[in-house]
Amino acid sequence: MRRLFGSVRAKATLGATVVVAIALVAAGTAVLLSLRSNLIVQAGTQAERTAREVAADLAGGTPYDELSLDEDQPVQVVDGSGRLVAVSEHLERISGTGVDTVRPVSPAAAGRDDHGGEDRGDDDSPEPGEIGDEVEYSEGSATIDGDGADYRFAAVEVSVEDKGDLTVYAGSPLSAEQSAVGTALTVMLIGFPLLLAVVSGVTWLVTRRALRPVEGIRTEMAAITASEDLARRVPVPATHDEVARLARTTNETLAALEASVERQRRFVADASHELRSPIASLRTQLEVGAAHPGLLDVAGAVEDTVRLQRLAADLLLLARLDAGEGPGDARFDLGALVREEAAGRTGVTADAEAVEVTGSRGQLARLLANLLDNAGRHARARVAVTLRREGARAVLGVADDGAGVPVAERERIFERFVRLDDARSRDDGGAGLGLAIARDVALRHGGTLTVREAPGGGALFELRLPVGRSARGAGVG
């Protein structure tokens, strides 16, 4: 059963069918009840009309044996004592009026005033010669000339001068009501299953057509997974519904995944290239030293080892950042950190206000150190560090008096393993990771890192961080 209704199409079809079935049953029941009620009211109206016609004849002084009683309708006239004084012809049996007899008393007895001709003393009884306004209804059965049927009876009171208070019972057959209700019920029992079958079929087909693009997306995703070709995209249907939005979002996810994988591939390739040079240089020096101890360049070996250590540390930090390492929730004075990093560096001046920020003090210290190292490599004589507060942001600036950064390269320099002066950076031990690390740290702290021209020439790197609040959950790019 679970397998049968395991698909969205089957569930949608079943749900639609059940809902329509409940609605049809409710509507059908209401229709049948309304139809039955209306037909019963019509039968009661017809019975009342007949009863009032007989009552009018009685009020006009018509004797019992001269009353015009319809042979096809059961009619009874009962006196104040509850005795049957007149009845329609061919009436063989009756129930529902409270007077089950079908033979009236003798005309002589019926004409005496001592058995029912006197007023019963009811305040609601009509005056002599008047017909009562109130009508009492009841349901029962009657047999006329051998044909039995159900009837709706109406009871009307009339007061006759020499006969006292009389009650006229007249019945109208319910055969029309029963026939109409039975016909309607038969139509519903036949039509409802057919209608449900149509609803099920249409829902199945419509759902199948609506989900066809989803199956195409699934098939293409399976093919992409099998082929590992992230350049492929799922088909986007020419609609403006949820499926089309799903396809577009899936393609955006694939594009982001492709870019991430490509970035990781480039990172691995560049890291391998950067690691190969110091390792090869260090190995060469060690091999020469092993063969000719007097020729061992210890200083060069130490320099290559330090360079290799720095590169490994940078790669490990980037790996942690890419893995989603959070900035932390520590609160500290960024101004104090700026003064600490600037102290002891030749040509570096610091003008830092006390500004509290939240995040990782170690990561922000690494960011600031990378900016100062970069500025120191390109400055002619001095580097100026400033820190101020602008509204809800801390603004850190690192400016040098060097040649600056060309406008076309101001975003490219934040990419990994990018050097504008490749030979100089390699000689200075840089691998093109410092600025990339700095921007990643800034983004994970909910901030920004940009570069522009300094007021006195050179480059000005500007870091903006939120003040005094956690950067956890901040969007990263």
Short mmCIF file of C-alpha atoms in Angstrom, two decimals:
data_model
loop_
_atom_site.label_atom_id
_atom_site.label_comp_id
_atom_site.label_asym_id
_atom_site.label_seq_id
_atom_site.Cartn_x
_atom_site.Cartn_y
_atom_site.Cartn_z
CA MET A 1 0.00 0.00 0.00
CA ARG A 2 2.85 2.36 0.89
CA ARG A 3 4.49 1.60 -2.43
CA LEU A 4 1.22 2.14 -4.31
CA PHE A 5 0.77 5.64 -2.89
CA GLY A 6 4.46 6.45 -2.67
CA SER A 7 4.49 8.90 -5.58
CA VAL A 8 3.34 12.51 -5.49
CA ARG A 9 1.03 11.82 -8.43
CA ALA A 10 -0.76 8.98 -6.61
CA LYS A 11 -1.07 11.02 -3.42
CA ALA A 12 -2.44 14.03 -5.29
CA THR A 13 -4.94 11.85 -7.15
CA LEU A 14 -6.07 10.12 -3.97
CA GLY A 15 -6.37 13.40 -2.11
CA ALA A 16 -8.38 15.08 -4.86
CA THR A 17 -10.67 12.07 -5.17
CA VAL A 18 -11.31 11.89 -1.43
CA VAL A 19 -12.04 15.62 -1.22
CA VAL A 20 -14.42 15.54 -4.18
CA ALA A 21 -16.11 12.42 -2.80
CA ILE A 22 -16.73 14.10 0.56
CA ALA A 23 -18.04 17.21 -1.19
CA LEU A 24 -20.35 15.17 -3.42
CA VAL A 25 -21.74 13.16 -0.52
CA ALA A 26 -22.37 16.32 1.48
CA ALA A 27 -23.96 18.11 -1.48
CA GLY A 28 -26.01 15.05 -2.44
CA THR A 29 -27.32 14.64 1.10
CA ALA A 30 -28.28 18.31 1.23
CA VAL A 31 -30.06 18.06 -2.13
CA LEU A 32 -31.99 14.95 -1.10
CA LEU A 33 -33.03 16.46 2.22
CA SER A 34 -34.06 19.70 0.55
CA LEU A 35 -35.99 17.87 -2.18
CA ARG A 36 -37.78 15.66 0.33
CA SER A 37 -38.64 18.63 2.55
CA ASN A 38 -40.04 20.66 -0.35
CA LEU A 39 -42.15 17.78 -1.67
CA ILE A 40 -43.48 17.04 1.82
CA VAL A 41 -44.43 20.70 2.18
CA GLN A 42 -46.22 20.57 -1.18
CA ALA A 43 -48.07 17.43 -0.13
CA GLY A 44 -49.06 19.12 3.12
CA THR A 45 -50.32 22.16 1.23
CA GLN A 46 -52.43 19.96 -1.01
CA ALA A 47 -53.84 18.10 1.99
CA GLU A 48 -54.63 21.38 3.74
CA ARG A 49 -56.41 22.67 0.64
CA THR A 50 -58.61 19.54 0.53
CA ALA A 51 -59.31 19.74 4.27
CA ARG A 52 -60.35 23.39 4.03
CA GLU A 53 -62.64 22.65 1.08
CA VAL A 54 -64.43 19.99 3.14
CA ALA A 55 -64.48 22.32 6.16
CA ALA A 56 -66.01 25.07 4.01
CA ASP A 57 -68.78 22.70 2.93
CA LEU A 58 -69.45 21.77 6.55
CA ALA A 59 -69.49 25.42 7.62
CA GLY A 60 -71.98 26.10 4.85
CA GLY A 61 -74.39 23.53 6.32
CA THR A 62 -73.75 20.64 3.95
CA PRO A 63 -74.90 17.35 5.56
CA TYR A 64 -72.33 14.65 6.13
CA ASP A 65 -73.75 12.34 3.52
CA GLU A 66 -73.71 15.06 0.87
CA LEU A 67 -70.09 16.11 1.30
CA SER A 68 -68.01 16.03 -1.87
CA LEU A 69 -65.15 13.76 -0.81
CA ASP A 70 -62.45 12.81 -3.30
CA GLU A 71 -62.38 9.06 -3.77
CA ASP A 72 -58.62 9.13 -4.40
CA GLN A 73 -57.78 10.97 -1.18
CA PRO A 74 -58.42 9.79 2.39
CA VAL A 75 -60.71 12.23 4.24
CA GLN A 76 -62.12 11.89 7.75
CA VAL A 77 -64.46 14.15 9.67
CA VAL A 78 -64.37 13.72 13.41
CA ASP A 79 -66.73 15.35 15.91
CA GLY A 80 -65.81 16.88 19.25
CA SER A 81 -66.06 13.51 20.97
CA GLY A 82 -63.54 11.92 18.63
CA ARG A 83 -66.16 9.89 16.73
CA LEU A 84 -65.86 9.49 13.00
CA VAL A 85 -68.90 11.11 11.39
CA ALA A 86 -67.84 11.18 7.71
CA VAL A 87 -65.22 9.41 5.62
CA SER A 88 -64.19 9.29 1.98
CA GLU A 89 -65.51 6.43 -0.07
CA HIS A 90 -63.45 3.27 -0.63
CA LEU A 91 -61.19 4.04 2.36
CA GLU A 92 -60.27 0.65 3.77
CA ARG A 93 -57.53 1.42 6.27
CA ILE A 94 -55.86 4.50 7.71
CA SER A 95 -53.21 5.37 10.28
CA GLY A 96 -51.58 8.59 11.34
CA THR A 97 -54.66 10.67 12.06
CA GLY A 98 -55.39 9.26 15.48
CA VAL A 99 -58.73 7.86 14.25
CA ASP A 100 -58.13 4.41 12.84
CA THR A 101 -61.80 3.57 12.15
CA VAL A 102 -63.06 3.88 8.61
CA ARG A 103 -66.81 3.51 9.28
CA PRO A 104 -68.70 6.59 10.46
CA VAL A 105 -71.43 6.48 13.07
CA SER A 106 -75.05 6.33 11.87
CA PRO A 107 -76.50 9.56 10.57
CA ALA A 108 -79.05 9.61 13.38
CA ALA A 109 -76.36 9.34 16.01
CA ALA A 110 -74.21 11.79 14.22
CA GLY A 111 -77.00 14.31 14.11
CA ARG A 112 -77.71 14.27 17.87
CA ASP A 113 -76.44 17.21 19.79
CA ASP A 114 -75.67 15.28 22.97
CA HIS A 115 -72.55 13.48 21.73
CA GLY A 116 -70.51 16.26 20.30
CA GLY A 117 -72.60 19.13 19.23
CA GLU A 118 -71.63 21.25 22.21
CA ASP A 119 -68.53 23.42 22.34
CA ARG A 120 -65.56 21.79 24.03
CA GLY A 121 -64.75 25.07 25.74
CA ASP A 122 -61.35 25.53 24.03
CA ASP A 123 -60.52 29.21 23.76
CA ASP A 124 -58.73 28.58 20.43
CA SER A 125 -61.79 26.88 18.87
CA PRO A 126 -63.34 28.74 15.94
CA GLU A 127 -66.66 30.49 16.27
CA PRO A 128 -69.77 28.81 14.77
CA GLY A 129 -69.54 28.90 10.97
CA GLU A 130 -65.77 29.64 11.02
CA ILE A 131 -62.79 27.54 9.99
CA GLY A 132 -59.73 27.48 12.24
CA ASP A 133 -56.49 29.08 11.08
CA GLU A 134 -54.20 26.51 12.67
CA VAL A 135 -53.30 23.33 10.80
CA GLU A 136 -51.78 20.22 12.29
CA TYR A 137 -49.75 17.93 10.08
CA SER A 138 -48.91 14.28 10.48
CA GLU A 139 -47.73 11.39 8.34
CA GLY A 140 -49.23 7.96 8.04
CA SER A 141 -50.63 5.50 5.56
CA ALA A 142 -53.96 4.64 4.02
CA THR A 143 -55.45 1.95 1.81
CA ILE A 144 -57.99 3.07 -0.77
CA ASP A 145 -59.73 0.49 -2.90
CA GLY A 146 -56.96 -2.02 -2.22
CA ASP A 147 -54.05 0.37 -2.95
CA GLY A 148 -51.93 1.25 0.07
CA ALA A 149 -49.65 4.29 0.16
CA ASP A 150 -48.04 6.79 2.50
CA TYR A 151 -49.77 10.12 3.04
CA ARG A 152 -49.26 13.56 4.51
CA PHE A 153 -52.32 14.47 6.60
CA ALA A 154 -53.59 17.95 7.43
CA ALA A 155 -56.09 18.52 10.27
CA VAL A 156 -58.35 21.62 10.12
CA GLU A 157 -60.97 22.56 12.72
CA VAL A 158 -64.36 23.97 11.81
CA SER A 159 -67.29 24.98 13.99
CA VAL A 160 -70.81 24.18 12.68
CA GLU A 161 -73.94 25.67 14.22
CA ASP A 162 -75.85 22.46 14.80
CA LYS A 163 -72.90 20.03 14.85
CA GLY A 164 -70.41 21.68 17.18
CA ASP A 165 -66.63 21.56 16.69
CA LEU A 166 -65.47 19.22 13.95
CA THR A 167 -62.02 18.22 12.77
CA VAL A 168 -61.39 17.45 9.11
CA TYR A 169 -58.46 15.17 8.25
CA ALA A 170 -57.36 15.12 4.61
CA GLY A 171 -54.40 13.31 3.16
CA SER A 172 -52.18 13.89 0.14
CA PRO A 173 -50.05 11.01 -1.19
CA LEU A 174 -46.25 11.06 -0.70
CA SER A 175 -45.66 8.89 -3.73
CA ALA A 176 -44.33 11.86 -5.74
CA GLU A 177 -41.87 12.67 -2.97
CA GLN A 178 -40.73 9.08 -2.65
CA SER A 179 -40.42 8.69 -6.40
CA ALA A 180 -38.45 11.93 -6.83
CA VAL A 181 -36.12 11.16 -3.92
CA GLY A 182 -35.60 7.60 -5.15
CA THR A 183 -34.85 8.80 -8.69
CA ALA A 184 -32.41 11.43 -7.42
CA LEU A 185 -30.70 8.89 -5.19
CA THR A 186 -30.36 6.45 -8.09
CA VAL A 187 -28.88 9.16 -10.30
CA MET A 188 -26.41 10.06 -7.57
CA LEU A 189 -25.39 6.47 -6.94
CA ILE A 190 -24.69 6.05 -10.64
CA GLY A 191 -23.29 9.51 -11.37
CA PHE A 192 -21.05 9.99 -8.35
CA PRO A 193 -18.73 7.03 -9.08
CA LEU A 194 -18.48 8.12 -12.72
CA LEU A 195 -17.70 11.67 -11.66
CA LEU A 196 -15.09 10.45 -9.18
CA ALA A 197 -13.53 8.34 -11.91
CA VAL A 198 -13.34 11.41 -14.16
CA VAL A 199 -11.82 13.50 -11.34
CA SER A 200 -9.25 10.79 -10.61
CA GLY A 201 -8.30 10.44 -14.26
CA VAL A 202 -8.03 14.18 -14.86
CA THR A 203 -6.01 14.69 -11.66
CA TRP A 204 -3.69 11.83 -12.61
CA LEU A 205 -3.08 13.25 -16.09
CA VAL A 206 -2.74 16.87 -14.95
CA THR A 207 -0.36 15.92 -12.15
CA ARG A 208 1.66 13.78 -14.54
CA ARG A 209 1.98 16.69 -16.94
CA ALA A 210 2.84 19.12 -14.14
CA LEU A 211 5.52 16.82 -12.72
CA ARG A 212 7.07 15.93 -16.05
CA PRO A 213 9.62 18.79 -15.79
CA VAL A 214 10.53 17.56 -12.29
CA GLU A 215 11.32 14.14 -13.72
CA GLY A 216 13.47 15.86 -16.35
CA ILE A 217 15.33 17.73 -13.61
CA ARG A 218 15.84 14.51 -11.66
CA THR A 219 17.09 12.65 -14.72
CA GLU A 220 19.56 15.39 -15.60
CA MET A 221 20.80 15.63 -12.00
CA ALA A 222 21.38 11.88 -11.99
CA ALA A 223 23.33 12.20 -15.24
CA ILE A 224 25.39 15.08 -13.81
CA THR A 225 26.17 13.04 -10.71
CA ALA A 226 27.21 10.04 -12.79
CA SER A 227 29.35 12.05 -15.21
CA GLU A 228 30.72 14.52 -12.59
CA ASP A 229 30.34 17.21 -15.25
CA LEU A 230 29.28 20.28 -13.30
CA ALA A 231 29.13 22.37 -16.46
CA ARG A 232 25.83 20.72 -17.40
CA ARG A 233 22.52 22.31 -16.39
CA VAL A 234 19.03 21.00 -15.82
CA PRO A 235 16.27 21.97 -18.27
CA VAL A 236 14.18 24.98 -17.29
CA PRO A 237 10.51 24.68 -18.36
CA ALA A 238 8.98 27.62 -20.21
CA THR A 239 6.62 28.41 -17.35
CA HIS A 240 6.53 30.76 -14.41
CA ASP A 241 5.58 28.29 -11.71
CA GLU A 242 7.34 26.62 -8.79
CA VAL A 243 8.93 23.96 -11.02
CA ALA A 244 10.59 26.60 -13.18
CA ARG A 245 11.88 28.38 -10.09
CA LEU A 246 13.17 25.05 -8.78
CA ALA A 247 15.04 24.45 -12.05
CA ARG A 248 16.57 27.94 -12.00
CA THR A 249 17.60 27.56 -8.36
CA THR A 250 19.11 24.14 -9.16
CA ASN A 251 21.13 25.65 -12.01
CA GLU A 252 22.31 28.46 -9.73
CA THR A 253 23.38 25.86 -7.19
CA LEU A 254 25.21 23.90 -9.88
CA ALA A 255 26.94 27.08 -11.07
CA ALA A 256 28.02 27.92 -7.51
CA LEU A 257 29.20 24.34 -7.01
CA GLU A 258 31.11 24.41 -10.31
CA ALA A 259 32.77 27.68 -9.33
CA SER A 260 33.66 26.29 -5.91
CA VAL A 261 35.12 23.10 -7.36
CA GLU A 262 37.06 25.05 -9.97
CA ARG A 263 38.32 27.36 -7.26
CA GLN A 264 39.45 24.40 -5.21
CA ARG A 265 41.19 22.86 -8.23
CA ARG A 266 43.05 26.09 -8.92
CA PHE A 267 43.86 26.37 -5.24
CA VAL A 268 45.32 22.87 -5.15
CA ALA A 269 47.27 23.45 -8.36
CA ASP A 270 48.64 26.81 -7.19
CA ALA A 271 49.42 25.45 -3.74
CA SER A 272 51.29 22.53 -5.29
CA HIS A 273 53.26 24.95 -7.46
CA GLU A 274 54.08 27.23 -4.54
CA LEU A 275 55.12 24.34 -2.33
CA ARG A 276 57.27 22.76 -5.03
CA SER A 277 59.71 25.70 -5.24
CA PRO A 278 60.80 25.97 -1.55
CA ILE A 279 60.79 22.20 -1.14
CA ALA A 280 62.95 21.74 -4.24
CA SER A 281 65.30 24.53 -3.14
CA LEU A 282 65.56 23.14 0.38
CA ARG A 283 66.20 19.62 -0.92
CA THR A 284 68.89 20.85 -3.28
CA GLN A 285 70.70 22.69 -0.49
CA LEU A 286 70.49 19.69 1.82
CA GLU A 287 71.76 17.32 -0.86
CA VAL A 288 74.68 19.66 -1.62
CA GLY A 289 75.38 19.96 2.09
CA ALA A 290 75.34 16.21 2.50
CA ALA A 291 77.82 15.76 -0.35
CA HIS A 292 79.94 18.83 0.43
CA PRO A 293 79.41 19.99 4.02
CA GLY A 294 81.49 23.07 3.47
CA LEU A 295 79.10 24.33 0.75
CA LEU A 296 75.92 24.08 2.87
CA ASP A 297 73.99 27.39 2.78
CA VAL A 298 72.44 27.27 6.24
CA ALA A 299 70.93 30.75 5.97
CA GLY A 300 69.29 29.90 2.66
CA ALA A 301 67.95 26.63 4.06
CA VAL A 302 66.50 28.43 7.05
CA GLU A 303 64.94 31.05 4.75
CA ASP A 304 63.33 28.38 2.57
CA THR A 305 62.12 26.56 5.67
CA VAL A 306 60.54 29.74 7.06
CA ARG A 307 58.94 30.45 3.71
CA LEU A 308 57.61 26.92 3.58
CA GLN A 309 56.28 27.22 7.12
CA ARG A 310 54.49 30.49 6.34
CA LEU A 311 52.96 29.06 3.20
CA ALA A 312 51.75 25.97 5.05
CA ALA A 313 50.21 28.19 7.75
CA ASP A 314 48.45 30.28 5.10
CA LEU A 315 47.11 27.20 3.36
CA LEU A 316 45.84 25.73 6.63
CA LEU A 317 44.09 29.00 7.53
CA LEU A 318 42.44 29.18 4.10
CA ALA A 319 41.32 25.57 4.47
CA ARG A 320 39.73 26.36 7.83
CA LEU A 321 38.01 29.42 6.44
CA ASP A 322 36.70 27.47 3.46
CA ALA A 323 35.42 24.81 5.84
CA GLY A 324 33.28 27.46 7.54
CA GLU A 325 35.31 28.24 10.64
CA GLY A 326 33.31 30.87 12.52
CA PRO A 327 34.69 34.21 13.70
CA GLY A 328 33.80 33.54 17.36
CA ASP A 329 31.97 35.76 19.85
CA ALA A 330 34.85 37.36 21.75
CA ARG A 331 34.61 41.11 22.39
CA PHE A 332 37.83 43.08 22.35
CA ASP A 333 39.31 46.51 21.66
CA LEU A 334 40.33 46.69 18.01
CA GLY A 335 42.30 49.89 18.70
CA ALA A 336 44.56 48.07 21.15
CA LEU A 337 45.15 45.31 18.59
CA VAL A 338 46.10 47.91 15.96
CA ARG A 339 48.61 49.53 18.26
CA GLU A 340 50.12 46.14 19.14
CA GLU A 341 50.60 45.14 15.51
CA ALA A 342 52.00 48.53 14.52
CA ALA A 343 54.51 48.61 17.40
CA GLY A 344 58.02 47.61 16.41
CA ARG A 345 57.46 48.00 12.64
CA THR A 346 59.78 50.48 10.99
CA GLY A 347 58.03 53.43 9.32
CA VAL A 348 54.55 52.52 10.61
CA THR A 349 52.46 55.12 12.48
CA ALA A 350 49.16 54.31 14.21
CA ASP A 351 46.27 56.60 15.12
CA ALA A 352 43.64 54.27 16.57
CA GLU A 353 40.57 55.04 18.64
CA ALA A 354 39.23 52.55 21.17
CA VAL A 355 36.55 50.63 19.27
CA GLU A 356 35.05 47.37 20.50
CA VAL A 357 34.27 44.64 17.96
CA THR A 358 33.15 41.02 18.22
CA GLY A 359 34.87 38.10 16.55
CA SER A 360 38.16 36.21 16.48
CA ARG A 361 41.04 38.31 17.78
CA GLY A 362 43.56 35.92 16.21
CA GLN A 363 41.97 36.10 12.76
CA LEU A 364 41.74 39.90 12.84
CA ALA A 365 45.34 40.09 14.02
CA ARG A 366 46.34 37.97 11.01
CA LEU A 367 44.30 40.27 8.72
CA LEU A 368 46.01 43.38 10.09
CA ALA A 369 49.47 41.75 9.90
CA ASN A 370 48.88 40.79 6.26
CA LEU A 371 47.82 44.37 5.40
CA LEU A 372 50.87 45.82 7.16
CA ASP A 373 53.20 43.31 5.48
CA ASN A 374 51.73 44.14 2.08
CA ALA A 375 51.99 47.89 2.73
CA GLY A 376 55.57 47.50 3.99
CA ARG A 377 56.63 45.70 0.81
CA HIS A 378 55.29 48.46 -1.43
CA ALA A 379 55.82 51.62 0.65
CA ARG A 380 58.69 54.00 -0.13
CA ALA A 381 59.12 55.38 3.38
CA ARG A 382 56.05 55.21 5.57
CA VAL A 383 52.83 53.35 6.36
CA ALA A 384 49.95 55.03 8.22
CA VAL A 385 47.32 53.04 10.14
CA THR A 386 44.11 54.75 11.28
CA LEU A 387 41.05 53.46 13.16
CA ARG A 388 37.87 55.41 13.73
CA ARG A 389 34.22 54.75 14.36
CA GLU A 390 31.55 55.73 11.81
CA GLY A 391 28.07 54.99 13.15
CA ALA A 392 27.73 51.25 13.63
CA ARG A 393 31.00 50.49 11.80
CA ALA A 394 34.65 50.46 12.73
CA VAL A 395 36.76 51.81 9.84
CA LEU A 396 40.39 50.69 9.68
CA GLY A 397 42.70 52.19 7.07
CA VAL A 398 46.19 51.07 6.08
CA ALA A 399 47.85 53.53 3.66
CA ASP A 400 51.29 53.47 2.09
CA ASP A 401 53.20 55.96 -0.05
CA GLY A 402 54.06 53.50 -2.77
CA ALA A 403 52.98 53.28 -6.39
CA GLY A 404 49.40 52.29 -5.56
CA VAL A 405 47.19 49.71 -7.22
CA PRO A 406 45.86 50.21 -10.76
CA VAL A 407 42.07 50.54 -10.92
CA ALA A 408 41.76 47.46 -13.14
CA GLU A 409 43.62 45.33 -10.59
CA ARG A 410 41.84 46.44 -7.39
CA GLU A 411 39.65 43.36 -7.22
CA ARG A 412 42.06 40.92 -8.77
CA ILE A 413 44.66 41.41 -6.02
CA PHE A 414 42.27 39.75 -3.53
CA GLU A 415 42.30 36.51 -5.49
CA ARG A 416 44.48 33.67 -4.25
CA PHE A 417 48.05 33.33 -5.55
CA VAL A 418 47.84 36.63 -7.45
CA ARG A 419 50.96 38.83 -7.57
CA LEU A 420 51.10 42.09 -9.49
CA ASP A 421 54.89 41.93 -9.34
CA ASP A 422 55.47 38.18 -9.40
CA ALA A 423 59.28 38.16 -9.25
CA ARG A 424 59.47 40.71 -6.40
CA SER A 425 56.77 38.95 -4.35
CA ARG A 426 58.46 35.58 -4.71
CA ASP A 427 61.80 37.00 -3.68
CA ASP A 428 60.20 38.60 -0.63
CA GLY A 429 58.65 35.30 0.36
CA GLY A 430 55.07 36.19 -0.59
CA ALA A 431 52.84 33.61 -2.21
CA GLY A 432 49.94 35.89 -3.12
CA LEU A 433 47.74 34.67 -0.25
CA GLY A 434 47.94 37.53 2.25
CA LEU A 435 45.25 39.77 0.74
CA ALA A 436 43.02 36.79 -0.09
CA ILE A 437 43.17 35.69 3.55
CA ALA A 438 42.50 39.25 4.72
CA ARG A 439 39.34 39.57 2.62
CA ASP A 440 38.05 36.13 3.66
CA VAL A 441 38.50 37.04 7.32
CA ALA A 442 36.74 40.38 6.79
CA LEU A 443 33.78 38.75 5.08
CA ARG A 444 33.40 36.13 7.82
CA HIS A 445 33.28 38.93 10.37
CA GLY A 446 30.43 40.61 8.51
CA GLY A 447 32.69 43.31 7.10
CA THR A 448 34.26 44.48 3.84
CA LEU A 449 37.82 45.04 2.63
CA THR A 450 38.48 47.33 -0.34
CA VAL A 451 41.41 49.22 -1.81
CA ARG A 452 41.55 52.69 -3.32
CA GLU A 453 44.03 55.46 -3.84
CA ALA A 454 45.37 57.08 -0.68
CA PRO A 455 44.97 60.89 -0.31
CA GLY A 456 48.75 61.36 -0.53
CA GLY A 457 49.24 58.77 -3.25
CA GLY A 458 49.85 55.08 -2.88
CA ALA A 459 47.32 52.47 -1.83
CA LEU A 460 44.74 52.72 0.95
CA PHE A 461 43.25 49.44 2.18
CA GLU A 462 40.00 50.10 4.07
CA LEU A 463 38.40 47.55 6.41
CA ARG A 464 34.86 48.11 7.70
CA LEU A 465 33.55 45.92 10.55
CA PRO A 466 30.32 45.97 12.58
CA VAL A 467 30.82 47.46 16.04
CA GLY A 468 30.00 45.66 19.26
CA ARG A 469 27.85 42.83 17.87
CA SER A 470 28.41 39.23 16.90
CA ALA A 471 29.24 38.54 13.29
CA ARG A 472 28.00 34.98 13.60
CA GLY A 473 25.74 34.14 10.70
CA ALA A 474 26.90 37.14 8.67
CA GLY A 475 26.80 36.58 4.95
CA VAL A 476 30.10 35.70 3.39
CA GLY A 477 31.09 36.01 -0.20
#
